[in-house]
Every structure is written in C-alpha cells, then in structure tokens.
Coordinates of C-alpha atoms in Angstrom, one line a residue:
Chain A
X1482 CA 26.2 -21.9 32.3
X1483 CA 26.7 -18.0 33.1
X1484 CA 30.0 -19.4 34.5
X1485 CA 30.8 -21.2 31.6
X1486 CA 30.6 -18.2 29.8
X1487 CA 32.5 -15.8 31.4
X1488 CA 35.6 -18.4 31.9
X1489 CA 35.0 -18.9 27.8
X1490 CA 35.5 -15.6 27.5
X1491 CA 38.4 -14.8 29.7
X1492 CA 40.0 -17.8 27.9
X1493 CA 39.0 -16.2 24.9
X1494 CA 40.6 -12.6 25.5
X1495 CA 44.3 -14.5 26.5
X1496 CA 44.2 -16.3 23.6
X1497 CA 43.8 -12.8 21.2
X1498 CA 46.2 -10.9 23.7
X1499 CA 48.2 -13.5 23.7
X1500 CA 48.7 -13.9 19.6
X1501 CA 47.3 -17.4 19.5
X1502 CA 48.9 -18.5 16.2
X1503 CA 46.2 -20.6 14.9
X1504 CA 43.4 -18.5 15.9
X1505 CA 45.8 -15.6 14.3
X1506 CA 46.4 -17.8 10.8
X1507 CA 42.4 -18.2 10.9
X1508 CA 42.1 -14.7 11.5
X1509 CA 44.5 -13.5 8.5
X1510 CA 42.9 -16.2 5.4
X1511 CA 39.1 -15.1 6.3
X1512 CA 40.7 -11.3 5.9
X1513 CA 42.2 -12.0 2.6
X1514 CA 39.7 -14.1 1.0
X1515 CA 36.6 -11.4 1.8
X1516 CA 39.2 -8.8 0.8
X1517 CA 40.3 -9.8 -2.1
X1518 CA 36.3 -11.1 -3.3
X1519 CA 35.0 -7.6 -2.3
X1520 CA 37.9 -6.0 -4.6
X1521 CA 36.7 -8.9 -7.1
X1522 CA 33.0 -7.9 -6.5
X1523 CA 33.6 -3.9 -6.5
X1524 CA 35.8 -3.6 -9.7
X1525 CA 32.1 -5.7 -11.5
X1526 CA 29.2 -4.1 -9.1
X1527 CA 30.7 -0.7 -10.2
X1528 CA 31.2 -0.5 -13.7
X1529 CA 27.9 -2.3 -13.9
X1530 CA 25.5 -0.3 -11.5
X1531 CA 27.1 2.8 -13.6
X1532 CA 26.1 0.9 -17.0
X1533 CA 22.6 0.2 -16.0
X1534 CA 21.9 3.3 -14.4
X1535 CA 23.5 5.6 -17.1
X1536 CA 22.5 3.8 -20.1
X1537 CA 19.3 1.6 -21.6
X1538 CA 19.9 -1.4 -23.6
X1539 CA 17.4 -4.2 -24.1
X1540 CA 17.2 -6.6 -21.0
X1541 CA 18.5 -4.1 -18.4
X1542 CA 14.9 -4.2 -15.9
X1543 CA 15.3 -8.5 -16.2
X1544 CA 19.4 -7.7 -14.9
X1545 CA 18.0 -5.5 -12.1
X1546 CA 14.9 -8.1 -11.1
X1547 CA 18.0 -10.4 -11.3
X1548 CA 20.3 -8.9 -9.6
X1549 CA 17.9 -7.6 -6.7
X1550 CA 16.7 -11.5 -6.4
X1551 CA 20.0 -12.4 -5.8
X1552 CA 20.3 -10.1 -2.8
X1553 CA 18.7 -13.1 -0.5
X1554 CA 20.7 -15.6 -2.0
X1555 CA 21.5 -18.8 0.5
X1556 CA 24.4 -18.8 1.0
X1557 CA 25.3 -23.3 0.5
X1558 CA 22.9 -22.3 -2.8
X1559 CA 25.9 -19.9 -3.9
X1560 CA 28.3 -23.2 -2.5
X1561 CA 26.2 -25.7 -3.6
X1562 CA 26.6 -24.4 -7.8
X1563 CA 29.3 -23.6 -7.6
X1564 CA 31.3 -26.6 -6.3
X1565 CA 29.0 -28.2 -9.4
X1566 CA 31.5 -25.9 -11.3
X1567 CA 34.8 -26.7 -9.5
X1568 CA 34.2 -30.0 -8.8
X1569 CA 36.8 -32.4 -10.1
X1570 CA 34.1 -33.2 -12.9
X1571 CA 32.4 -29.9 -13.4
X1572 CA 33.7 -27.2 -16.5
X1573 CA 36.1 -25.7 -14.7
X1574 CA 37.0 -28.6 -12.7
X1575 CA 40.6 -28.9 -14.8
X1576 CA 41.5 -25.9 -12.9
X1577 CA 41.7 -27.3 -9.7
X1578 CA 40.1 -24.7 -7.3
X1579 CA 37.8 -26.7 -4.8
X1580 CA 38.8 -27.0 -1.8
X1581 CA 41.6 -23.9 -1.9
X1582 CA 41.6 -20.0 -0.4
X1583 CA 40.8 -19.6 -4.6
X1584 CA 37.6 -21.2 -3.9
X1585 CA 36.1 -19.4 -1.3
X1586 CA 37.2 -15.9 -2.3
X1587 CA 35.4 -16.4 -5.7
X1588 CA 31.9 -17.9 -4.0
X1589 CA 32.2 -14.9 -1.3
X1590 CA 32.9 -12.5 -4.4
X1591 CA 29.2 -13.9 -6.2
X1592 CA 27.4 -14.1 -3.1
X1593 CA 28.4 -10.1 -2.3
X1594 CA 28.4 -9.4 -6.2
X1595 CA 24.8 -8.4 -6.6
X1596 CA 24.9 -6.5 -2.3
X1597 CA 27.4 -4.2 -4.5
X1598 CA 26.2 -3.7 -7.6
X1599 CA 22.6 -2.8 -6.0
X1600 CA 23.5 -0.6 -3.7
X1601 CA 25.9 1.5 -6.1
X1602 CA 22.9 1.4 -8.6
X1603 CA 21.5 3.0 -5.6
X1604 CA 24.0 5.0 -5.5
X1605 CA 24.1 6.8 -8.7
X1606 CA 20.4 6.9 -9.0
X1607 CA 20.1 8.7 -6.4
X1608 CA 23.1 11.2 -7.4
X1609 CA 21.3 14.1 -8.5
X1610 CA 21.7 13.5 -12.7
X1611 CA 22.2 16.9 -13.6
X1612 CA 26.3 16.1 -12.0
X1613 CA 27.6 15.1 -15.2
X1614 CA 26.1 17.4 -16.7
X1615 CA 27.6 19.7 -15.0
X1616 CA 30.9 18.3 -15.5
X1617 CA 30.3 18.3 -19.6
X1618 CA 29.6 21.6 -19.6
X1619 CA 32.6 22.9 -17.2
X1620 CA 34.4 21.2 -19.9
X1621 CA 34.8 17.5 -18.7
X1622 CA 35.6 14.4 -21.1
X1623 CA 33.4 11.6 -20.3
X1624 CA 36.3 9.9 -18.7
X1625 CA 36.2 13.0 -16.2
X1626 CA 32.6 13.4 -15.9
X1627 CA 32.5 9.9 -15.2
X1628 CA 35.2 10.5 -12.7
X1629 CA 34.0 13.3 -10.9
X1630 CA 30.2 10.9 -10.6
X1631 CA 32.0 8.5 -9.0
X1632 CA 33.8 10.8 -6.4
X1633 CA 30.2 12.6 -6.1
X1634 CA 28.8 8.6 -4.9
X1635 CA 32.4 7.8 -3.4
X1636 CA 30.7 7.8 0.3
X1637 CA 27.9 5.8 -0.7
X1638 CA 30.6 3.0 -2.7
X1639 CA 32.5 3.0 0.6
X1640 CA 29.2 2.2 2.8
X1641 CA 28.3 -0.8 0.2
X1642 CA 31.6 -2.4 0.0
X1643 CA 32.0 -2.2 3.4
X1644 CA 28.1 -3.8 3.4
X1645 CA 29.5 -6.8 1.0
X1646 CA 32.3 -7.2 3.4
X1647 CA 30.3 -7.6 6.4
X1648 CA 28.3 -10.4 4.7
X1649 CA 31.4 -12.0 2.7
X1650 CA 33.1 -12.5 6.2
X1651 CA 30.1 -13.5 7.9
X1652 CA 29.1 -16.6 6.0
X1653 CA 29.7 -19.5 6.5
X1654 CA 28.0 -21.9 3.8
X1655 CA 30.4 -20.7 0.7
X1656 CA 33.2 -21.1 3.2
X1657 CA 32.5 -24.5 4.1
X1658 CA 31.1 -25.6 0.6
X1659 CA 33.7 -24.7 -1.5
X1660 CA 36.9 -24.5 0.5
X1661 CA 36.5 -27.8 3.1
X1662 CA 37.2 -26.0 6.6
X1663 CA 41.1 -27.7 6.1
X1664 CA 43.3 -26.9 8.9
X1665 CA 45.9 -24.7 8.5
X1666 CA 44.7 -24.4 4.6
X1667 CA 40.9 -23.2 3.7
X1668 CA 40.2 -23.2 8.1
X1669 CA 37.9 -19.6 7.9
X1670 CA 36.5 -17.8 11.0
X1671 CA 33.1 -18.7 11.0
X1672 CA 34.2 -22.3 9.3
X1673 CA 35.9 -23.0 12.5
X1674 CA 34.0 -21.2 15.0
X1675 CA 31.1 -24.3 13.3
X1676 CA 34.1 -26.8 14.0
X1677 CA 34.7 -25.6 17.2
X1678 CA 31.3 -25.5 18.1
X1679 CA 30.5 -29.2 17.3
X1680 CA 33.6 -30.4 19.4
X1681 CA 32.6 -28.3 22.3
X1682 CA 35.7 -25.7 22.2
X1683 CA 33.9 -22.8 23.4
X1684 CA 36.8 -21.1 23.5
X1685 CA 38.3 -20.5 20.2
X1686 CA 34.8 -20.6 19.0
X1687 CA 34.4 -17.4 21.2
X1688 CA 37.3 -15.9 20.5
X1689 CA 37.5 -16.2 17.1
X1690 CA 33.8 -14.7 17.1
X1691 CA 34.9 -11.6 19.4
X1692 CA 37.0 -11.2 16.3
X1693 CA 34.4 -11.0 13.9
X1694 CA 32.7 -8.5 16.5
X1695 CA 35.9 -6.2 16.6
X1696 CA 36.0 -6.2 12.5
X1697 CA 32.6 -5.5 12.0
X1698 CA 33.2 -2.3 14.9
X1699 CA 36.7 -1.2 13.1
X1700 CA 34.5 -1.4 9.9
X1701 CA 32.0 1.0 10.9
X1702 CA 34.7 3.6 12.8
X1703 CA 36.2 3.5 9.5
X1704 CA 32.9 4.2 7.9
X1705 CA 32.2 7.1 10.1
X1706 CA 35.5 8.3 10.2
X1707 CA 35.5 8.5 6.1
X1708 CA 31.9 10.3 6.2
X1709 CA 33.1 12.8 8.7
X1710 CA 35.5 13.4 7.1
X1711 CA 34.2 14.1 2.9
X1712 CA 30.9 15.0 4.2
X1713 CA 30.8 18.1 5.0
Chain B
X1235 CA 31.6 36.6 -40.1
X1236 CA 30.0 33.6 -39.3
X1237 CA 26.9 34.0 -37.0
X1238 CA 27.9 32.6 -34.3
X1239 CA 24.4 30.1 -33.7
X1240 CA 22.1 29.3 -36.5
X1241 CA 19.6 27.0 -36.5
X1242 CA 17.6 25.5 -39.5
X1243 CA 14.8 23.4 -39.9
X1244 CA 16.2 22.2 -36.3
X1245 CA 12.9 19.9 -34.2
X1246 CA 13.4 17.8 -30.5
X1247 CA 11.3 14.7 -30.4
X1248 CA 11.3 12.8 -27.2
X1249 CA 9.2 9.5 -27.3
X1250 CA 7.3 10.9 -31.0
X1251 CA 6.3 13.9 -29.0
X1252 CA 7.3 16.9 -30.9
X1253 CA 9.0 19.9 -28.7
X1254 CA 10.8 22.3 -30.4
X1255 CA 10.5 22.6 -34.3
X1256 CA 12.5 26.1 -35.1
X1257 CA 12.5 27.1 -38.6
X1258 CA 15.5 29.5 -38.5
X1259 CA 16.9 30.8 -35.6
X1260 CA 20.3 33.4 -35.3
X1261 CA 22.5 34.4 -32.8
X1262 CA 25.8 36.7 -32.7
X1263 CA 28.5 36.6 -31.4
X1264 CA 28.0 38.8 -28.1
X1265 CA 24.9 38.8 -27.9
X1266 CA 22.6 38.6 -24.8
X1267 CA 19.7 37.8 -25.3
X1268 CA 16.5 36.1 -23.3
X1269 CA 14.1 33.0 -24.2
X1270 CA 10.8 33.4 -23.2
X1271 CA 7.9 31.0 -23.1
X1272 CA 5.4 29.5 -20.6
X1273 CA 6.3 26.4 -18.9
X1274 CA 6.8 23.3 -21.4
X1275 CA 7.2 26.4 -24.6
X1276 CA 10.6 24.7 -25.5
X1277 CA 12.7 27.2 -23.6
X1278 CA 15.2 24.9 -21.3
X1279 CA 15.1 21.9 -24.3
X1280 CA 16.6 24.7 -26.9
X1281 CA 19.3 25.9 -24.7
X1282 CA 20.4 22.8 -24.2
X1283 CA 20.2 21.9 -27.2
X1284 CA 22.3 25.2 -28.1
X1285 CA 24.3 24.1 -25.0
X1286 CA 25.3 21.0 -26.5
X1287 CA 24.1 19.3 -23.9
X1288 CA 21.3 17.4 -26.3
X1289 CA 21.4 16.7 -29.9
X1290 CA 18.5 17.7 -32.6
X1291 CA 16.4 14.7 -33.8
X1292 CA 16.9 16.8 -37.1
X1293 CA 17.3 19.6 -38.9
X1294 CA 20.9 21.9 -39.0
X1295 CA 22.5 23.2 -36.6
X1296 CA 26.0 25.8 -37.1
X1297 CA 28.1 26.5 -34.9
X1298 CA 30.3 30.0 -36.1
X1299 CA 29.2 29.2 -39.9
X1300 CA 30.3 25.2 -39.2
X1301 CA 27.8 22.5 -39.3
X1302 CA 27.7 20.6 -35.9
X1303 CA 27.7 16.6 -35.9
X1304 CA 26.9 15.1 -32.5
X1305 CA 30.3 13.1 -32.5
X1306 CA 32.0 17.0 -32.3
X1307 CA 29.7 17.8 -29.5
X1308 CA 32.3 17.4 -26.8
X1309 CA 35.0 19.9 -29.2
X1310 CA 32.2 22.7 -29.5
X1311 CA 30.9 22.4 -25.7
X1312 CA 34.6 23.9 -24.9
X1313 CA 33.7 27.4 -24.1
X1314 CA 30.2 27.0 -24.1
X1315 CA 28.9 26.8 -20.1
X1316 CA 25.5 26.2 -19.5
X1317 CA 23.8 27.1 -15.9
X1318 CA 21.0 24.9 -14.5
X1319 CA 17.7 26.5 -12.4
X1320 CA 19.4 24.9 -9.5
X1321 CA 23.3 25.1 -10.1
X1322 CA 24.4 21.6 -8.5
X1323 CA 27.6 22.2 -6.6
X1324 CA 30.2 18.9 -6.2
X1325 CA 30.6 18.0 -3.0
X1326 CA 34.0 20.0 -0.9
X1327 CA 34.2 23.6 -0.6
X1328 CA 33.3 26.8 -2.2
X1329 CA 36.6 26.9 -3.5
X1330 CA 36.9 23.5 -4.9
X1331 CA 34.2 24.3 -7.0
X1332 CA 35.3 27.5 -8.9
X1333 CA 39.3 25.4 -9.6
X1334 CA 37.1 22.5 -10.8
X1335 CA 37.1 23.7 -14.0
X1336 CA 41.2 24.3 -13.5
X1337 CA 42.0 21.2 -12.4
X1338 CA 40.1 19.4 -15.4
X1339 CA 42.8 21.2 -17.5
X1340 CA 45.8 20.8 -14.9
X1341 CA 46.3 24.3 -13.7
X1342 CA 49.0 24.7 -12.0
X1343 CA 47.5 24.5 -7.5
X1344 CA 49.2 28.0 -7.1
X1345 CA 47.6 29.8 -10.2
X1346 CA 44.4 27.7 -9.7
X1347 CA 44.1 28.9 -6.6
X1348 CA 44.6 32.5 -6.8
X1349 CA 42.0 32.5 -10.3
X1350 CA 39.6 30.7 -8.5
X1351 CA 40.1 33.8 -5.6
X1352 CA 39.8 36.3 -7.9
X1353 CA 36.9 35.3 -9.3
X1354 CA 35.0 34.8 -5.7
X1355 CA 36.1 38.3 -5.5
X1356 CA 34.2 39.1 -8.7
X1357 CA 31.4 37.2 -7.9
X1358 CA 31.6 38.6 -3.9
X1359 CA 31.6 35.5 -2.9
X1360 CA 35.5 35.2 -1.5
X1361 CA 34.5 35.3 2.2
X1362 CA 33.0 31.7 1.9
X1363 CA 35.6 30.3 0.0
X1364 CA 36.3 27.6 2.4
X1365 CA 32.3 26.3 2.9
X1366 CA 31.0 23.6 2.2
X1367 CA 29.4 24.3 -1.3
X1368 CA 26.4 22.2 -1.7
X1369 CA 25.4 24.4 1.4
X1370 CA 25.2 27.6 -0.4
X1371 CA 21.3 29.4 -0.5
X1372 CA 20.2 29.7 -3.9
X1373 CA 21.8 32.9 -4.7
X1374 CA 24.9 32.2 -3.6
X1375 CA 25.0 29.2 -6.0
X1376 CA 24.3 30.9 -8.6
X1377 CA 27.0 33.7 -8.2
X1378 CA 29.5 30.8 -7.9
X1379 CA 28.3 29.0 -10.6
X1380 CA 28.8 31.9 -12.5
X1381 CA 32.6 32.4 -10.9
X1382 CA 32.9 28.0 -11.8
X1383 CA 31.8 29.2 -15.5
X1384 CA 34.5 31.9 -15.8
X1385 CA 37.2 29.3 -14.5
X1386 CA 36.0 27.6 -16.8
X1387 CA 36.9 30.5 -19.6
X1388 CA 33.3 30.2 -20.7
X1389 CA 32.5 32.7 -24.3
X1390 CA 28.5 32.2 -23.9
X1391 CA 26.6 31.7 -21.0
X1392 CA 23.4 30.2 -21.0
X1393 CA 21.6 30.4 -17.6
X1394 CA 18.4 28.5 -17.1
X1395 CA 15.9 30.6 -14.9
X1396 CA 18.6 32.6 -12.7
X1397 CA 16.5 34.3 -10.4
X1398 CA 13.6 31.8 -10.2
X1399 CA 14.5 30.4 -6.7
X1400 CA 15.7 33.7 -5.4
X1401 CA 15.2 36.5 -4.1
X1402 CA 14.9 40.1 -4.7
X1403 CA 18.3 41.2 -3.7
X1404 CA 19.8 38.5 -5.3
X1405 CA 18.4 38.6 -8.2
X1406 CA 19.7 42.4 -8.3
X1407 CA 23.1 41.4 -7.9
X1408 CA 22.7 38.2 -10.2
X1409 CA 21.4 40.6 -12.9
X1410 CA 23.6 43.4 -12.1
X1411 CA 26.1 40.4 -12.5
X1412 CA 24.7 39.1 -16.0
X1413 CA 25.0 42.7 -17.5
X1414 CA 28.3 43.3 -16.1
X1415 CA 29.8 39.9 -18.4
X1416 CA 27.9 40.8 -21.2
X1417 CA 29.2 44.0 -20.8
X1418 CA 33.0 43.9 -19.7
X1419 CA 33.6 41.0 -20.6
X1420 CA 32.2 40.4 -24.1
X1421 CA 30.5 37.8 -23.1
X1422 CA 27.6 35.8 -25.6
X1423 CA 24.5 35.3 -22.8
X1424 CA 21.6 33.9 -23.6
X1425 CA 18.9 33.5 -20.1
X1426 CA 15.5 31.6 -20.6
X1427 CA 13.2 32.8 -18.2
X1428 CA 9.1 33.6 -18.0
X1429 CA 9.7 37.2 -16.1
X1430 CA 9.3 39.6 -19.0
X1431 CA 10.6 42.0 -16.5
X1432 CA 13.4 41.2 -16.1
X1433 CA 14.3 40.0 -19.5
X1434 CA 13.2 43.2 -20.5
X1435 CA 15.4 45.2 -17.9
X1436 CA 18.2 43.0 -19.1
X1437 CA 18.1 41.7 -22.6
X1438 CA 18.4 44.0 -25.6
X1439 CA 16.4 41.1 -27.6
X1440 CA 14.2 38.8 -26.5
X1441 CA 12.9 35.4 -28.1
X1442 CA 9.2 34.1 -27.3
X1443 CA 9.1 30.6 -27.6
X1444 CA 5.7 29.0 -27.8
X1445 CA 4.5 25.0 -28.2
X1446 CA 8.2 24.9 -28.9
X1447 CA 8.3 27.3 -31.5
X1448 CA 9.7 30.7 -31.9
X1449 CA 6.3 32.9 -32.1
X1450 CA 7.6 36.9 -32.1
X1451 CA 10.6 38.9 -31.6
X1452 CA 10.4 42.0 -30.9
X1453 CA 13.4 44.3 -29.6
X1454 CA 11.6 47.4 -27.9
X1455 CA 13.0 50.7 -26.9
X1456 CA 12.8 51.1 -23.6
X1457 CA 13.2 47.6 -22.3
X1458 CA 9.5 47.0 -22.8
X1459 CA 8.3 43.0 -23.9
X1460 CA 6.3 42.5 -26.8
X1461 CA 3.9 39.8 -25.9
X1462 CA 2.8 37.6 -28.8
X1463 CA -0.9 37.5 -27.8
X1464 CA -3.3 36.1 -30.4
X1465 CA -7.4 37.7 -30.3
X1466 CA -10.4 36.2 -31.2
X1467 CA -14.0 37.0 -31.4
X1468 CA -16.2 35.5 -27.9
X1469 CA -18.8 32.5 -29.1
X1470 CA -21.4 36.0 -28.2
X1471 CA -20.0 37.8 -31.0
X1472 CA -17.8 40.3 -28.7
X1473 CA -14.5 41.1 -29.2
X1474 CA -12.6 39.2 -27.0
X1475 CA -9.1 39.4 -26.8
X1476 CA -7.2 35.2 -25.6
X1477 CA -3.8 34.9 -23.8
X1478 CA -2.2 32.3 -25.1
X1479 CA -1.2 29.7 -23.0
X1480 CA 3.0 31.7 -23.0
X1481 CA 1.5 34.4 -22.0
X1482 CA 0.3 33.3 -18.5
X1483 CA 3.8 33.7 -17.4
X1484 CA 2.8 37.3 -17.3
X1485 CA 0.4 36.5 -14.5
X1486 CA 3.1 35.8 -12.0
X1487 CA 6.3 37.7 -11.2
X1488 CA 5.9 40.4 -14.0
X1489 CA 2.0 41.0 -13.1
X1490 CA -0.6 41.8 -15.1
X1491 CA 1.4 44.5 -16.2
X1492 CA 3.5 42.9 -18.9
X1493 CA 0.2 41.1 -19.9
X1494 CA -1.0 44.3 -21.0
X1495 CA 1.9 45.8 -22.0
X1496 CA 2.1 42.4 -24.6
X1497 CA -1.2 43.0 -25.7
X1498 CA -1.0 46.5 -26.2
X1499 CA 2.0 46.3 -28.4
X1500 CA -0.7 44.0 -30.2
X1501 CA -3.2 46.8 -31.0
X1502 CA -1.6 49.9 -29.6
X1503 CA -3.4 52.9 -27.4
X1504 CA -6.8 50.1 -26.9
X1505 CA -8.2 51.0 -23.5
X1506 CA -8.4 47.1 -22.0
X1507 CA -10.9 45.4 -19.6
X1508 CA -9.0 42.1 -19.0
X1509 CA -10.3 38.7 -17.3
X1510 CA -8.7 35.6 -17.8
X1511 CA -10.0 32.5 -19.1
X1512 CA -8.4 28.7 -18.7
X1513 CA -8.9 25.6 -19.9
X1514 CA -10.3 23.9 -23.0
X1515 CA -12.0 27.0 -24.6
X1516 CA -8.9 28.5 -24.9
X1517 CA -7.5 26.5 -26.2
X1518 CA -10.6 25.7 -28.6
X1519 CA -10.0 29.3 -29.4
X1520 CA -6.7 30.1 -30.1
X1521 CA -7.1 28.3 -33.1
X1522 CA -9.0 30.8 -34.1
X1523 CA -8.0 32.4 -37.5
X1524 CA -10.3 35.5 -37.0
X1525 CA -7.6 36.3 -34.3
X1526 CA -4.9 38.5 -36.7
X1527 CA -8.4 40.1 -39.1
X1528 CA -9.8 41.7 -35.4
X1529 CA -6.2 42.6 -33.9
X1530 CA -5.9 44.7 -37.2
X1531 CA -9.9 46.0 -37.0
X1532 CA -9.4 47.6 -33.4
X1533 CA -9.1 50.9 -33.4
X1534 CA -7.9 53.2 -30.7
X1535 CA -10.1 53.6 -28.0
X1536 CA -11.9 49.8 -28.5
X1537 CA -12.6 48.0 -25.4
X1538 CA -11.4 44.9 -25.2
X1539 CA -12.2 41.8 -23.0
X1540 CA -9.8 39.4 -21.9
X1541 CA -11.1 36.0 -19.6
X1542 CA -8.8 35.0 -17.6
X1543 CA -9.5 32.2 -14.7
X1544 CA -13.1 33.3 -14.3
X1545 CA -12.4 36.5 -13.6
X1546 CA -12.9 40.4 -14.3
X1547 CA -10.3 42.6 -14.2
X1548 CA -10.5 45.7 -16.1
X1549 CA -7.7 48.2 -17.0
X1550 CA -7.3 51.2 -18.6
X1551 CA -3.7 51.8 -21.1
X1552 CA -3.1 56.4 -20.9
X1553 CA -1.9 57.5 -23.8
X1554 CA 1.6 57.9 -22.3
X1555 CA 1.9 53.9 -22.4
X1556 CA 0.8 53.5 -19.1
X1557 CA -2.0 50.8 -17.7
X1558 CA -3.9 51.6 -14.2
X1559 CA -6.3 48.7 -12.6

C-alpha cells in the first residue's frame, strides 16, 4: 500500500510538471468557477454585511440568524435546491443553466455568500465604530466615509474572501449535482478526484489533490504577505 | 454679527430618556470654553450635536445665524472637527493620517505632504511621521489629531476630555497647543472635562452641565471655577451642604480644593467642614427647596458640614481665598 502511494505521488508529480492537458483543464475550470463565485459573493455579501452593521431595520436579527445558520449548509443541500430551480422544469429552466460551468459558479456563490457576509459582518462590527465618525468630522462625504471604513476593514475582508475561496474550491456536492462532471466541460478538481477514486486511478486523483493543496498554500502565503504589508 | 451657535429649547433623547435639555445657550465665534460636569451630565452629547455628528430630538440649533436642518449636517460639518477622548487613528503612517483630510479634497501630493509635515512640526511629531499611527501613545495621538484637524481646515474644534488619558507632561503640552490654537489661529474651541483645574487654567468661559441641563455659568477672575453646589439641611436639622452628583468630579483629579472653591462661591468666606455622602439620601436632599434659602442665610464664619462617602473632612477657607485641610 505504501509503495502504491509513493508511486502514485511520483506519477502525480510528473503529471503536474509535465503539463498534462486534461489535468490542467480541470484545474483551470475549478479556479475560474470559484473565482467568479467569490467575486459575486463578495459583491453581494460585503454590502449586505455593511448594511447589517450600520443600519437598523425590521427583520435584521432574523437575517443575521439565517446567515449564521447557512454557514453550516451542506453542499448537497445547496446543489439540490438549485437543481430544482434550474432543472429543465424548474422556474429558471428556460435559462438552460443545468450542467454548465455557470451552474457550478452560481451554486458555489450561494454556498459561500453566507460565509463572506458573516465574516465581513464580524470584521465591520469589530472595527471601531468611531472610525466612520472620524472620517465624517474630517470632512469626508458619506461615500468617502464608507470607503474609509472599507479600507480599515480590508485585511479582514481579504481573509473572508480567502476563506470563502477555500470552501468553494474544495466542495464536491454543488459541482457534482449542478455541473454533472462532464469531461472537458464541467469537470472540476473535486469531481474528477471522486471519479478517479471510483475508477481506482489514484495517480490523477492524487495529482489533483496536490494541486488543491498548492492552491490552499498559495492563498495562505498571499494572505500572509498582504497582512505584513497592510498591518503595520 | 450672529453668534456661532445658538441653542433654543434643544433636547436630545435616547429610547425615550431625555439626556439633554438646553433652554438657551449661545457660543460666539472665537470663544474658548469648557463644558464641565460629571459623567452622564450630557457634555459629550451636547458636543456631538454642536459638531453635527448627532441631531437634536427637538428644539432649534442655529449655526452662524442659520437654523440647521438634518439634511444640511454634512455641509455644516465642513470646518467643524470633533476630537474624541481616544482619537481614532487610521491604519497607515502618522503622515498618512495627517494627509487624510487633504486626500479627501484631492489636494496635490506635493502640497499635501509639505503641509502635513509643517503641521506635524507644529505639534512636535515630525520625527514620528513614518511611525504606524495606531501605535502612538495617548498624548501623541491627541497631538496628532490636532494636526489632522488643522489639515482638515478646522475653524471650530471640539475636544472630548483631551487630557483624560494622558500623563502630566502631555497634559501640559496639549493645554499649550490648545491655547496657542485659540490665541494664534483664532479658532473657536470647546472642550469637555471634569477637571475643574484644567478648565479654569485654560478656558475663560465654563459651562456647567448637570442632568443634561446647563446649571450655572461663571467666569471668575484668575481662572477660579464656580461650582454648582447646592446646600441643604440635614435630617437632624444641622446645616449640611451636599455635593450634587455633578460636583463629584471635584473629588477626582482636581481634588477637594476645587469642590471647596466651588462651595465658597456660593457662600463666600464660609469656613467649611467637608465630608461626603452617597446614595439615595443625597438624591433626596438635592431636591430640597430649602437649599437656596440656606445658602443665602449663611454668614461669614458659619461652619458647614458636608458628607460624601461617609468620610469626614474638615477644611478652612482663609480670608485670602486659600483653603487648608
């Protein structure tokens, strides 16, 4: 067993270094889908968190409660709900999104939106509430004051996006149920790994696993550099 | 020329609880004044309203003769800077923080930097220009916030407890800076403090607040502070001067001397025996309508007894105005 693991690891290494076409197409699709999902979730989640921290409105506590509950949402549940919506006979069926990279992106966005929103909410809450007031008293307009608050919370925000990216790229349920694991079209790293494992082909599976680890490692390094640069 | 601020029947409530009620108050351009009072007296609330960071619940606030409206707050805020007790420094260098107000106005980089350096020089922090602003000490942060306020083109400056969290040396420096800003730059400056000595030393005008109301205003020669003290009869019928809650600040940094000076302004020349009382008894006695009658009935040489915290202190005020314990 140990010998098999070592052999697979070495083969996986050469697969990565050798630029295996199939492997890299899967990797790029995964990176692209999760990147777009992160952008979408950040563009929605950050303003939502800002609204929750700075405004009082009916149902605010309920929104926070729901978002907190959604943090533990299983990926298959997201996949199932969205499947019902975008399947051919669903409300959004005419858009013909099922089994496409768009569906994977959408699913991952729904999955990581609560994470980005709640981590941003925590970041804004921890930020000195007088920060905005200081900006205002120094002559900032409301828009400039909001920008200042975002700037002050930027490190925590990048941390939130990195955490969300990690959750998005490592999930299987959404990609499998909404993407369908179609070779060369919707096959992502995790669905490919699951498939290769089922087939007993550990080499590609391990190679993809290594790339996943590498992505996580790079993300953490980037975060560390960002922290060092911006948090004097 | 209209006054800088005029407040008429201004009220501020939080959750139905009224924390500020000013019948009438006028502040002129170029004044240096202190808002004095105990914690919860309404000093900071009033200051935040004057700095247009909060709005009154009711009443009228005139700014340069013009009745202010809520939607015009951003406009009025230009040139009015509020410096909180613990100034907020943005992440980045001290120089960035001083440049910040000029960045908002798109001042060209070279001009911005040179002006920020000059201002840092004025407050004596030029050497720390590259230091992370969030790591400054309390005194340095106060001075940095003065430079930043000047960079914002402040004409009216508010300081909330500017010396509350700094050492003696920094206190002296901050007082010097505030005085210089007032005398040389002609700014209108308001400070809140519960330190009567600092208010007396720095500000020609003191406004006393208690329970959200202006209780008494005195400008005494030589920086002496007139305290709003109320006198009452003790339950035993013996004369007893009670310190109202707003007088308790006198027992902190300013010491008992400030309290005594305050009492003596109510009943000048009276030799005092001072002790302190706390709790409900004090609140009850404070409502006593006889207090003013007793104050006017006191004569030179009478002895007063005051209880606070159950500890008896005795003191004597001399003919020259000094107090000995």
